[in-house]
Amino acid sequence: MTCRDPSPTQLMEDNHINMQSHSCDPDRPAHPGIFPTREAGKSNHQLAGSSVDFLVSVVLPAGGTGERTGLQTPKQFCSFLGRPLISYTIQAFERVSWIQSIVVVVAKENMDLMTDIVQRFQHKKVRAVPGGSTRHRSICNGVRALGDGEEERPKVVIIHDAVRPFVDEDLLYKIAMAAEEQGAAGAIRPLVSTVIATTSEGYLDHSLERAKYRASEMPQGFTYDVICQAYQKCSESDFEFGTECLHLALQYCGTNAKLIQGPPTLWKVTYKRDLAAAESIIKETLSRSACVITGGSEQAVTLADALQKAVGALDMKLDVIPDLMGENAGYLLKEWNFIQVSVNRSCLSEVEAVLTDLQAANRAVLHPLVVIWTSGRRTDSDSSKVHLSGSDELSVSGRGVEPATIMDLASAAKFRNILLYGIQLRQTKDAERWERSVLRLAEITSALIRERSPALVGQLLQA
Ligand SMILES: Nc1ccn([C@@H]2O[C@H](COP(=O)(O)OP(=O)(O)OP(=O)(O)O)[C@@H](O)[C@H]2O)c(=O)n1
Ligand SMILES: O=P(O)(O)OC[C@@H](O)[C@@H](O)[C@@H](O)CO
């Protein structure tokens, strides 16, 4: 996780609300209906096993400064594996086919940065609008943008803090359907700590019965009309100090939100420790599987099968294939990790071919891809076993692969966000030692894929 400059420290321009019009944006002309009342459009989207037959749009409030992290860079722009947190959240919504559009609400000084992020990570359905000095004001600006004529007004608006990157389609579907039916819906989680009330002198006044209360999380959903009306009627104090959209719907629209319990991953990145936790989850998600390419040789398949068995104990799934052609080309579009196994071959041509395929598939836009070149050599007549070659015997011709060669290849690949590592297996005649070497190979492979460290790129490690 990196939180480098540019780090906007300028606090958002104060965004005063005009009581008459409740315009959330001081620059926009005040007018009686800040939320157009055109009939919501209809659209039919088929979800596997379910359907959403109304338009759904999303508002991602991302206009905060993240003061509680103690960092200069607002947490939504802190990077994980070279990508800002907000891009992960946007991706979680982009892959939901029945969501028609996403409005990201950012501080005015971050509008250019947000536009760059949308372009760099090829986000679709996304546009950025300026936020306000409080979360409610930002959300209000986002909701208003949904009705400003650039697109068909949605039936349901999903509101989700941009710093909650782990949200799944199943929950979004439940929230959207409940909001369409009920007018409002929100995700909840059990309380971890008991809530207590304090006296003005800082003493315990009373304790709430924890079982009767829940933590209000995100996503939340509202019919466009309900959330518009709520923001049109709410008070200046609500805009300034409020933290709960569901409350506004109840208070100003008489709409009782349907509450839906979500998974533990709904938590909001708030403190610095949450950034580390988010990075760990992102890395873990990318490291659950890999594709092993053998070229079809018997020795390479033997080594790959041994590796597959060994990493299974490390909670990692390997698919062993001969190449990335035909139906195996699908791995180029779904896998983040590739292991090229070469036995008795000195050149890196096979791994170069993998790199070329990956670059052509343009897969490294969202996440760095990991390619590991694993080399071994059969050293006895028993073809059922691939023994390990010493680095000085790596090739049939007796010439080993120069470490500089893989470093050069890796340096070029890194510019395309592909991390190339090499692992050599040591020579042994002893089956038990060979097993231990394969276990080391599995541990190194798993660690390289999990950490995706740019520092080790191009290194030739020894298993
Ligand atoms: N004026 C604001 C304040 C907050 N938010 C957004 O609302 C979400 C939840 O708010 P919070 O976690 O409080 O973010 P910050 O206000 O940035 O955090 P802090 O209170 O620590 O400064 C975040 O995505 C934040 O960017 C916003 O859009 N506009
Ligand atoms: O912006 P804050 O971190 O102060 O609070 C945000 C939370 O209140 C909010 O995300 C949920 O409680 C749902 O409303």
XYZ file of C-alpha atoms and ligand atoms in Angstrom:
506
model
C 0.000 0.000 0.000
C 1.414 3.366 -0.968
C 0.042 6.757 -0.093
C 2.326 9.115 -1.916
C 1.773 12.686 -3.081
C 0.120 14.274 -4.968
C -1.780 14.546 -1.786
C -4.425 17.199 -1.728
C -4.420 18.802 1.709
C -6.648 21.681 0.783
C -9.926 21.212 2.599
C -12.980 21.147 0.379
C -14.441 24.503 -0.530
C -17.252 25.101 1.929
C -20.461 24.092 0.271
C -23.319 26.139 1.766
C -26.802 24.786 1.201
C -29.422 27.256 -0.059
C -32.350 26.512 2.261
C -34.974 27.409 -0.379
C -33.707 25.145 -3.125
C -31.581 22.726 -1.170
C -29.140 22.953 -4.024
C -26.150 20.926 -2.949
C -23.912 22.900 -5.185
C -23.286 26.623 -4.667
C -22.253 27.066 -8.290
C -25.458 25.726 -9.742
C -28.435 28.092 -10.121
C -30.944 27.500 -7.387
C -34.246 26.277 -8.790
C -37.411 24.807 -7.244
C -36.919 21.176 -8.317
C -33.308 20.203 -7.918
C -34.235 16.626 -8.803
C -36.169 16.276 -12.079
C -39.318 14.213 -11.770
C -39.278 12.534 -15.183
C -40.719 9.015 -15.154
C -38.041 6.453 -14.327
C -36.958 4.462 -17.340
C -37.367 0.728 -17.685
C -34.680 -1.652 -18.667
C -34.440 -5.403 -18.608
C -31.276 -7.056 -17.351
C -31.041 -10.749 -16.807
C -28.934 -11.886 -13.852
C -27.997 -15.515 -13.636
C -31.017 -16.884 -11.802
C -32.631 -13.457 -11.284
C -33.637 -10.351 -13.214
C -33.603 -6.625 -12.584
C -36.242 -5.023 -14.787
C -35.685 -1.414 -13.724
C -32.827 1.055 -14.097
C -30.272 1.134 -11.297
C -27.520 3.728 -10.906
C -24.851 4.092 -8.264
C -23.471 7.033 -6.283
C -20.026 6.529 -4.721
C -19.225 9.335 -2.252
C -15.453 9.836 -2.420
C -15.110 13.482 -1.486
C -13.569 13.053 1.950
C -10.038 13.749 3.154
C -9.533 10.572 5.194
C -8.230 12.444 8.223
C -8.569 9.422 10.528
C -5.924 7.547 8.533
C -3.385 10.207 9.480
C -2.119 10.208 5.893
C -1.694 13.069 3.464
C -3.421 11.229 0.625
C -7.168 10.703 1.018
C -7.661 6.976 1.646
C -9.806 6.469 -1.477
C -6.726 7.402 -3.537
C -4.240 5.244 -1.634
C -2.761 2.646 -3.992
C -2.725 -1.137 -3.676
C -0.658 -3.036 -6.259
C -0.374 0.169 -8.247
C -4.065 0.963 -8.253
C -6.083 3.376 -6.045
C -8.639 1.964 -3.622
C -11.501 3.725 -5.396
C -10.712 1.829 -8.606
C -11.320 -1.468 -6.816
C -14.692 -0.213 -5.584
C -15.668 1.015 -9.043
C -14.677 -2.365 -10.486
C -16.960 -4.133 -7.993
C -19.910 -2.202 -9.453
C -18.799 -2.182 -13.094
C -18.923 -5.944 -13.321
C -22.608 -5.921 -12.350
C -24.395 -5.971 -15.706
C -27.702 -4.507 -14.461
C -26.087 -1.310 -13.147
C -26.464 1.361 -15.825
C -24.158 4.066 -14.513
C -21.843 5.076 -11.689
C -21.359 8.608 -10.378
C -18.242 9.134 -8.293
C -18.366 12.233 -6.112
C -14.942 13.710 -5.390
C -13.592 16.954 -3.979
C -13.215 19.637 -6.610
C -9.420 19.508 -6.327
C -9.498 15.778 -7.147
C -11.656 15.947 -10.254
C -8.671 15.761 -12.610
C -7.127 12.931 -10.590
C -10.411 11.012 -10.746
C -10.676 11.548 -14.486
C -7.143 10.191 -14.882
C -8.012 7.120 -12.797
C -11.111 6.408 -14.906
C -9.055 6.647 -18.091
C -5.994 4.755 -16.857
C -7.938 1.785 -15.521
C -10.413 1.845 -18.402
C -13.436 2.184 -16.158
C -16.742 2.257 -18.021
C -20.134 3.689 -17.020
C -18.328 6.108 -14.673
C -18.395 9.884 -14.391
C -17.079 12.193 -11.684
C -18.917 15.125 -10.127
C -17.732 17.589 -7.461
C -18.457 16.784 -3.830
C -19.407 18.931 -0.898
C -17.999 19.763 2.502
C -19.842 16.886 4.173
C -20.727 13.319 3.178
C -24.437 14.132 2.841
C -23.676 17.098 0.623
C -21.501 14.944 -1.574
C -24.124 12.243 -1.835
C -26.731 14.886 -2.615
C -24.550 16.201 -5.447
C -24.209 12.675 -6.782
C -27.934 11.976 -6.687
C -28.610 15.297 -8.350
C -26.188 14.404 -11.157
C -28.224 11.281 -11.911
C -31.152 13.448 -12.863
C -29.313 16.144 -14.772
C -30.293 14.895 -18.181
C -27.047 13.193 -19.211
C -28.725 9.807 -18.825
C -32.096 8.185 -18.176
C -33.223 8.741 -14.614
C -32.876 5.502 -12.578
C -35.688 3.847 -10.640
C -33.262 2.888 -7.868
C -30.125 4.615 -6.618
C -27.528 2.559 -4.784
C -25.345 4.658 -2.477
C -22.053 3.112 -1.378
C -19.026 4.640 0.344
C -16.133 4.573 -2.140
C -13.886 3.299 0.661
C -15.784 0.018 0.979
C -14.167 -1.931 -1.883
C -15.486 -5.387 -1.006
C -19.092 -5.612 -2.092
C -20.624 -8.530 -3.967
C -23.337 -8.675 -6.618
C -25.592 -10.873 -4.521
C -25.954 -8.230 -1.806
C -26.302 -5.442 -4.370
C -29.151 -7.381 -5.979
C -30.938 -7.838 -2.640
C -30.518 -4.150 -1.762
C -31.734 -2.990 -5.192
C -34.797 -5.264 -5.151
C -35.702 -4.310 -1.573
C -35.265 -0.610 -2.344
C -37.502 -0.883 -5.412
C -40.163 -2.619 -3.344
C -39.860 -0.758 -0.049
C -38.456 2.626 -1.097
C -35.274 2.179 0.903
C -32.948 -0.631 1.968
C -29.651 -0.841 3.785
C -26.956 -3.313 4.706
C -26.376 -4.035 8.371
C -23.867 -5.970 10.460
C -23.960 -7.175 14.077
C -22.366 -4.788 16.544
C -18.939 -5.823 17.764
C -18.817 -3.445 20.749
C -21.651 -2.495 23.065
C -23.068 1.019 22.581
C -23.201 3.174 25.682
C -24.500 6.663 26.409
C -22.255 9.042 28.333
C -22.972 11.948 30.680
C -21.641 15.443 29.855
C -19.015 14.845 32.542
C -17.725 11.779 30.696
C -19.314 9.087 32.836
C -21.514 6.201 31.874
C -25.132 7.241 31.615
C -26.543 3.922 30.377
C -25.736 0.984 28.145
C -27.827 -0.143 25.188
C -28.854 -3.770 24.888
C -26.517 -4.766 22.082
C -28.774 -7.518 20.720
C -31.398 -4.913 19.817
C -29.041 -2.822 17.687
C -27.100 -3.275 14.442
C -24.322 -1.393 12.679
C -25.551 0.446 9.603
C -23.199 -0.255 6.729
C -23.266 0.236 2.939
C -24.527 -0.383 0.252
C -27.857 1.326 0.705
C -30.584 1.607 -1.893
C -33.386 4.082 -2.428
C -35.920 4.774 -5.088
C -34.777 7.906 -6.851
C -37.928 9.715 -5.695
C -37.383 8.846 -2.018
C -33.731 9.925 -1.851
C -34.511 13.095 -3.836
C -37.365 14.022 -1.540
C -35.258 13.259 1.531
C -32.546 15.672 0.421
C -35.040 18.290 -0.643
C -36.692 18.306 2.777
C -33.807 17.657 5.151
C -32.351 20.426 7.303
C -29.058 22.266 7.211
C -28.169 20.404 10.387
C -28.780 17.084 8.612
C -26.445 18.136 5.808
C -23.820 19.343 8.265
C -23.865 16.630 10.926
C -25.868 13.691 9.627
C -24.306 10.312 8.826
C -27.302 8.174 7.919
C -29.249 8.275 4.659
C -31.755 5.706 5.948
C -32.697 8.132 8.705
C -33.409 10.873 6.166
C -35.729 8.542 4.239
C -37.657 7.742 7.405
C -37.673 11.273 8.816
C -38.614 13.132 5.645
C -40.373 10.532 3.497
C -41.870 8.228 6.098
C -40.049 5.376 4.393
C -38.949 2.521 6.629
C -35.843 0.975 5.098
C -35.662 -2.790 4.687
C -32.538 -3.978 6.511
C -30.416 -6.761 5.019
C -27.505 -8.372 6.825
C -24.353 -8.354 4.735
C -21.068 -10.281 4.962
C -18.144 -9.185 7.187
C -16.340 -7.781 4.126
C -18.651 -4.733 4.096
C -16.398 -2.784 6.494
C -15.336 0.766 5.700
C -11.683 1.710 5.336
C -11.354 4.353 8.054
C -8.042 4.003 9.891
C -4.533 3.268 8.633
C -4.823 -0.333 9.819
C -7.817 -0.754 7.492
C -5.606 0.063 4.526
C -3.240 -2.770 5.447
C -6.197 -5.112 5.866
C -7.614 -4.101 2.486
C -4.265 -4.716 0.785
C -4.041 -8.140 2.382
C -7.511 -9.093 1.153
C -6.775 -7.843 -2.379
C -3.531 -9.834 -2.544
C -5.198 -12.931 -1.138
C -7.971 -12.686 -3.740
C -5.436 -12.544 -6.576
C -3.373 -15.451 -5.257
C -5.826 -18.317 -5.008
C -4.952 -19.937 -8.341
C -2.396 -20.155 -11.115
C -2.067 -21.702 -14.549
C 0.934 -23.993 -15.137
C 2.082 -24.233 -18.758
C 4.217 -27.277 -19.504
C 4.702 -27.222 -23.272
C 3.473 -30.791 -23.215
C 6.788 -32.503 -22.424
C 6.590 -35.480 -20.110
C 9.299 -34.174 -17.795
C 7.616 -30.770 -17.483
C 4.249 -32.413 -16.785
C 5.859 -34.561 -14.067
C 7.329 -31.482 -12.408
C 4.074 -29.542 -12.806
C 2.046 -32.372 -11.258
C 4.409 -32.519 -8.273
C 4.159 -28.735 -7.880
C 0.355 -28.873 -8.182
C 0.201 -31.384 -5.339
C 2.592 -29.380 -3.170
C 0.811 -26.011 -3.540
C -2.511 -27.665 -2.790
C -1.287 -27.889 0.783
C -0.704 -24.119 0.595
C -4.375 -23.488 -0.265
C -3.604 -22.644 -3.865
C -5.177 -24.268 -6.939
C -3.071 -24.959 -10.050
C -4.412 -25.877 -13.484
C -1.808 -27.704 -15.586
C -2.096 -27.141 -19.350
C 0.268 -27.698 -22.289
C -0.151 -24.237 -23.844
C -2.377 -21.180 -24.052
C -3.947 -22.113 -27.360
C -7.450 -23.223 -28.327
C -9.760 -23.434 -25.349
C -6.794 -22.866 -23.018
C -6.614 -19.284 -24.308
C -9.446 -18.602 -21.866
C -6.857 -18.581 -19.088
C -5.475 -15.381 -20.573
C -8.761 -13.668 -19.756
C -9.371 -15.017 -16.271
C -6.093 -15.910 -14.588
C -3.744 -13.517 -12.822
C -0.812 -15.925 -12.349
C 1.128 -18.072 -14.828
C 3.924 -20.587 -14.252
C 5.968 -21.649 -17.243
C 7.719 -24.984 -16.550
C 10.767 -25.669 -18.695
C 12.856 -28.819 -18.386
C 16.089 -29.482 -20.283
C 15.710 -26.240 -22.185
C 18.010 -23.298 -21.883
C 16.170 -20.593 -23.759
C 13.456 -18.368 -22.398
C 11.503 -18.539 -25.632
C 8.575 -20.293 -23.981
C 8.204 -17.644 -21.322
C 8.630 -14.936 -23.936
C 5.704 -16.476 -25.785
C 3.596 -16.350 -22.601
C 4.521 -12.702 -22.052
C 3.542 -11.893 -25.628
C 0.162 -13.592 -25.219
C -0.493 -11.758 -21.946
C 0.416 -8.402 -23.411
C -1.858 -9.046 -26.379
C -4.708 -9.931 -23.992
C -4.196 -6.571 -22.236
C -4.804 -8.259 -18.904
C -2.484 -6.227 -16.695
C -4.539 -3.036 -16.705
C -6.284 -3.714 -13.400
C -3.761 -5.896 -11.590
C -0.093 -6.829 -12.014
C 0.176 -10.302 -13.522
C 2.712 -12.757 -12.179
C 4.713 -14.990 -14.498
C 7.111 -17.485 -12.953
C 9.610 -19.334 -15.101
C 10.446 -22.610 -13.379
C 13.361 -24.597 -14.806
C 14.460 -28.147 -13.983
C 16.464 -30.924 -15.662
C 16.142 -34.751 -15.776
C 19.449 -36.199 -14.610
C 18.952 -39.975 -14.776
C 17.505 -42.647 -17.095
C 14.264 -42.872 -15.099
C 11.921 -40.804 -17.267
C 9.232 -40.893 -14.601
C 11.260 -38.517 -12.465
C 12.453 -35.089 -13.333
C 15.537 -34.392 -11.339
C 16.774 -30.979 -10.603
C 19.503 -29.418 -12.575
C 22.255 -27.316 -11.172
C 22.126 -23.785 -12.491
C 25.330 -24.515 -14.424
C 23.629 -27.448 -16.224
C 20.394 -25.729 -16.979
C 20.496 -26.311 -20.707
C 21.118 -29.290 -23.013
C 23.925 -27.402 -24.616
C 25.532 -26.957 -21.212
C 24.978 -23.210 -21.332
C 22.877 -21.905 -18.488
C 20.471 -19.026 -18.846
C 22.362 -15.902 -17.957
C 20.673 -14.194 -14.973
C 20.993 -10.978 -16.967
C 18.785 -12.512 -19.685
C 15.815 -13.044 -17.399
C 16.448 -9.655 -15.793
C 16.290 -7.961 -19.189
C 13.078 -9.804 -20.042
C 11.607 -8.985 -16.651
C 12.499 -5.298 -16.890
C 10.651 -5.008 -20.194
C 7.638 -6.941 -18.872
C 7.448 -4.782 -15.739
C 6.639 -1.749 -17.869
C 3.513 -3.639 -18.872
C 2.635 -4.460 -15.244
C 3.736 -8.075 -15.653
C 6.037 -9.320 -12.883
C 8.437 -12.026 -14.107
C 10.373 -14.188 -11.654
C 12.641 -17.224 -12.205
C 13.073 -20.296 -10.028
C 15.700 -22.998 -10.609
C 15.537 -26.446 -9.067
C 18.774 -27.867 -7.666
C 20.223 -31.150 -8.989
C 19.639 -34.253 -6.907
C 19.655 -38.025 -7.344
C 17.854 -38.532 -4.087
C 14.061 -38.782 -4.421
C 13.525 -37.522 -0.854
C 15.645 -34.457 -1.489
C 13.783 -33.940 -4.746
C 10.506 -33.920 -2.834
C 11.917 -31.338 -0.447
C 13.020 -29.208 -3.366
C 9.551 -29.364 -4.902
C 8.103 -28.260 -1.552
C 10.533 -25.342 -1.564
C 9.503 -24.594 -5.128
C 5.852 -24.550 -4.030
C 6.575 -22.232 -1.087
C 8.592 -19.822 -3.228
C 5.947 -19.887 -5.973
C 3.154 -19.219 -3.495
C 5.076 -16.373 -1.840
C 5.960 -14.692 -5.162
C 2.333 -14.845 -6.332
C 0.944 -13.638 -2.993
C 3.354 -10.720 -2.521
C 3.730 -9.617 -6.158
C 6.830 -7.742 -5.073
C 8.342 -5.521 -7.774
C 11.655 -5.763 -5.876
C 12.177 -9.436 -6.809
C 11.327 -9.058 -10.470
C 13.906 -10.718 -12.749
C 15.560 -12.638 -9.918
C 16.551 -16.273 -10.451
C 15.687 -17.935 -7.131
C 16.818 -21.409 -6.071
C 14.344 -24.033 -4.840
N -17.326 15.634 2.380
C -17.288 14.296 2.221
C -16.877 13.441 3.281
C -16.826 12.076 3.065
N -17.174 11.590 1.844
C -17.060 10.176 1.546
O -17.910 9.399 2.377
C -17.330 8.099 2.577
C -17.356 7.707 4.036
O -16.852 8.771 4.803
P -15.589 8.671 5.783
O -15.166 7.267 5.972
O -15.885 9.480 6.979
O -14.466 9.403 4.904
P -13.667 10.727 5.297
O -14.591 11.813 5.646
O -12.710 10.953 4.185
O -12.863 10.234 6.582
P -12.432 11.163 7.825
O -13.706 11.393 8.599
O -11.463 10.266 8.562
O -11.830 12.407 7.285
C -15.908 8.173 2.044
O -15.837 7.458 0.837
C -15.664 9.649 1.854
O -14.770 9.920 0.788
C -17.590 12.433 0.807
O -17.908 11.962 -0.295
N -17.639 13.778 1.022
O -18.501 9.136 7.278
P -18.391 8.426 8.602
O -17.245 7.476 8.661
O -18.393 9.373 9.735
O -19.715 7.571 8.709
C -20.213 6.887 7.583
C -21.140 5.858 8.125
O -22.013 6.430 9.055
C -21.986 5.289 7.021
O -21.156 4.848 6.022
C -22.781 4.109 7.524
O -23.070 4.182 8.883
C -24.080 3.991 6.757
O -24.799 5.182 6.848
